[in-house]
Amino acid sequence: MSSLLTRVKSKMSIFAHRKARGMLDGEYGSVFKGRSLDFDDLRAYIPGDEVRDIDWKASARHGSPLIKRYVAVRRQTVLLITDTGRNMAASALGGEEKKDIGVMALGVVGYLAQRHGDVVGLVCGDATGSRSLPAKAGEAHLERILRTVDGGTGLTSPRSSIGEQLSYVARNYGQRMLLFVVADELVPDAGMERLLRRLRAQHEVLWLTVQDAQLAGADSATQPADRYDVADSRLLPGRLAESEAVIRAYTAAQEQRDAAREAVLRRLGIAHVHAGSSHDVMPAVFTLLERHRRGK
Amino acid sequence: MELIFWWMIPAAFLVAGGTYWVVRKRDRIDGSVRRPVAHSHRLTELPEYRAAVRRHRRWLTVAAVAGGVLMAAAVVAAARPAERSTVSPEQRNRDIILCLDASGSMSSADAAVVEVFARLAQGFDGERLGLTVFDSSAVQVFPLTDDYDFVQEQLAEAKEAFDGAPGSAGFLDGTWNGAGSSLIGDGLASCVEGFPAAEDGAPGDSGGTVERSRSVILATDNFVSGDPIFTLEEAAVLAKEKDVRVYALNPGEFDYGIDPDQPGAQLRMAAEGTDGAYYALDSPEAVQDIIRKVQSTEATAFKAAPQAALADRAEIPLGIALVSGLVLAGASWRLRS
């Protein structure tokens, strides 16, 4: 079995080739590393760096843009939160298993954090309970985190409930952290909103939604007709979802749900983005960091 | 109503159970090709989808019921529902030889006998009919046959001859070759010999492959003039040996007193000696009644033992199967489209 982290890195390098190299690195650094008053040194500009960090005088002398580096205020703790219930073993919008997308997203963020010297921890689980891995540095630890998520998610896992993991975090972590939540399409209710507000008061929260498979409509035309629900094994005959009226109603309901989720998370000040396949993960994380910076 | 292959029904249940088990097992394996999805309520809570499911379910129910009824009806039909009834079939394997005295005094009675048999032959099925006419010598007009068209034709010709129609006299050619006229004993003996020999030499023995009753309708006035080779008594004995019943019709009974030597009494004795019967005939019209009586006597005498008859009654289950098959075809077309 090839290393999950290798897969994440190769994905990132492909992304880096397509965008400007290191863009994501710079993005993460400028978003999270913060600025203390203790100047450390200068380094070459990499795309994604804050423009206001450029040392214009030094750059003028040097001939190319230079960035002022400060001694980091503190080591940040990044807590990855995800769902390893059987919902995550179901199909995503793009046809993969949702956990593959989740692992990719966790890997990208974890790797960025790790590169910047942050420690990365994990909280995962299902409706029956949550597990946690302590926050540590190092690629080996990150690989272990990814394997825990990948191996712990299957069609035989218990039911999913991301609320369980969130309340676990609320109960057990006292320090201020950066929370990166990977979950599937959340249906926010009053209790969930309260919980998120509580977490948001203590932590910085980034949220990536893994989009669920489309159950009716054009996108599902190339896929096998019959589906079943992982929660209760209920059969969903594909033919029944092919009629015009059903597709129209489904599309409308889907838009409404997306809008509702978006509205709740925005209201709470949680940067939110969604990804339907593992190709979407890199741009999604980039957008997420951008949004988080703008939200500050 | 009973089922001949009653074991078909438990067998069908076993097969159905086995098929169900196999299908269930395969279904569980096939489940992997279905795509797992989460949050199916996104679809199932839509009223449009629910309506579609309801419609689908309704057609599925129709198809399932029709399929079940079709299967059940087919199994019932395969089990052969049959109606058991007891019948005493009338023996259809009778041989009858008409033995007609062709002397002039008999022609009207002969014509009546022939006419009645021409009519009866239309309803015959399996019976064989032969015709022999005699006067001083006997002529077999046609032997025992079940070619009823031919019989009709011959009987019509005979009727014309007995009625004295012009140009039909040739029908009776060859009946005057013997010495004398009206040699009744010879005539009867010729008729009796017209039956084929019993297969195993024991006439009337039920050991033969097909037991056929044998009877002779003898129409004569028993006025012998001449010297017959067989007397009437001898001919009657011959008939009894060959198990042939003789039914004698006498159109002109001119007996005086009850003397057993009188021709009518002799004829009666001869006929009754072979388990047959004797009828004195007042008018040719009475022939019809008498022959009907003879026929029914024969029928009673030869009524076979009551048999259990089984008649398949598959039309009701097969009809149900047809209708439910059509419904199933319609429902599955509806489900597929």
PDB file of C-alpha atoms in Angstrom, chain A residues 87 90-91 98 184-185 212-213 215 223-224 226-230 234-237 239-240 249-250 257, chain B residues 31-44 46-49 52-53 55-56 335-337:
ATOM      1  CA  ASN A  87     -21.887   7.827   5.392  1.00  0.00           C
ATOM      2  CA  ALA A  90     -20.821   6.215   0.319  1.00  0.00           C
ATOM      3  CA  SER A  91     -20.413   7.779  -3.111  1.00  0.00           C
ATOM      4  CA  LYS A  98     -16.399  10.277   0.064  1.00  0.00           C
ATOM      5  CA  ASP A 184     -20.580  15.477   4.192  1.00  0.00           C
ATOM      6  CA  GLU A 185     -23.634  17.537   3.439  1.00  0.00           C
ATOM      7  CA  ASP A 212     -22.917  13.668  -1.736  1.00  0.00           C
ATOM      8  CA  ALA A 213     -23.776  11.736  -4.875  1.00  0.00           C
ATOM      9  CA  LEU A 215     -29.653  11.085  -6.540  1.00  0.00           C
ATOM     10  CA  GLN A 223     -23.703   5.842 -13.257  1.00  0.00           C
ATOM     11  CA  PRO A 224     -25.412   2.589 -12.318  1.00  0.00           C
ATOM     12  CA  ASP A 226     -29.725   1.522  -8.595  1.00  0.00           C
ATOM     13  CA  ARG A 227     -28.457   2.898  -5.340  1.00  0.00           C
ATOM     14  CA  TYR A 228     -29.012   2.096  -1.720  1.00  0.00           C
ATOM     15  CA  ASP A 229     -28.821   4.140   1.409  1.00  0.00           C
ATOM     16  CA  VAL A 230     -25.914   3.220   3.651  1.00  0.00           C
ATOM     17  CA  ARG A 234     -33.027   1.112   1.538  1.00  0.00           C
ATOM     18  CA  LEU A 235     -33.061   0.532  -2.199  1.00  0.00           C
ATOM     19  CA  LEU A 236     -33.440   3.580  -4.435  1.00  0.00           C
ATOM     20  CA  PRO A 237     -34.374   2.336  -7.906  1.00  0.00           C
ATOM     21  CA  ARG A 239     -35.517   4.489 -12.867  1.00  0.00           C
ATOM     22  CA  LEU A 240     -37.897   6.124 -10.464  1.00  0.00           C
ATOM     23  CA  ALA A 249     -38.019  18.921  -7.447  1.00  0.00           C
ATOM     24  CA  TYR A 250     -34.723  17.354  -6.443  1.00  0.00           C
ATOM     25  CA  ARG A 257     -30.288  22.883   1.236  1.00  0.00           C
TER      26      ARG A 257
ATOM     27  CA  GLY B  31     -25.954  -5.989  -3.763  1.00  0.00           C
ATOM     28  CA  SER B  32     -22.345  -4.890  -4.270  1.00  0.00           C
ATOM     29  CA  VAL B  33     -23.034  -3.512  -7.759  1.00  0.00           C
ATOM     30  CA  ARG B  34     -25.481  -1.031  -6.328  1.00  0.00           C
ATOM     31  CA  ARG B  35     -23.971   2.252  -5.385  1.00  0.00           C
ATOM     32  CA  PRO B  36     -23.981   3.156  -1.737  1.00  0.00           C
ATOM     33  CA  VAL B  37     -25.187   6.674  -1.111  1.00  0.00           C
ATOM     34  CA  ALA B  38     -25.804   8.668   2.018  1.00  0.00           C
ATOM     35  CA  HIS B  39     -28.678  10.948   2.994  1.00  0.00           C
ATOM     36  CA  SER B  40     -31.280   9.270   0.823  1.00  0.00           C
ATOM     37  CA  HIS B  41     -33.878  11.511   2.451  1.00  0.00           C
ATOM     38  CA  ARG B  42     -32.742  14.139  -0.042  1.00  0.00           C
ATOM     39  CA  LEU B  43     -34.654  12.100  -2.591  1.00  0.00           C
ATOM     40  CA  THR B  44     -37.137  10.068  -0.616  1.00  0.00           C
ATOM     41  CA  LEU B  46     -39.712  14.624  -2.238  1.00  0.00           C
ATOM     42  CA  PRO B  47     -43.467  14.270  -2.821  1.00  0.00           C
ATOM     43  CA  GLU B  48     -42.821  13.753  -6.547  1.00  0.00           C
ATOM     44  CA  TYR B  49     -40.516  10.843  -5.814  1.00  0.00           C
ATOM     45  CA  ALA B  52     -43.404   7.732  -8.400  1.00  0.00           C
ATOM     46  CA  VAL B  53     -42.602   5.088  -5.793  1.00  0.00           C
ATOM     47  CA  ARG B  55     -47.030   4.156  -8.753  1.00  0.00           C
ATOM     48  CA  HIS B  56     -44.125   1.776  -9.139  1.00  0.00           C
ATOM     49  CA  LEU B 335     -42.729  -1.234 -15.172  1.00  0.00           C
ATOM     50  CA  ARG B 336     -40.120  -1.302 -17.883  1.00  0.00           C
ATOM     51  CA  SER B 337     -41.198   1.829 -19.713  1.00  0.00           C
TER      52      SER B 337
END
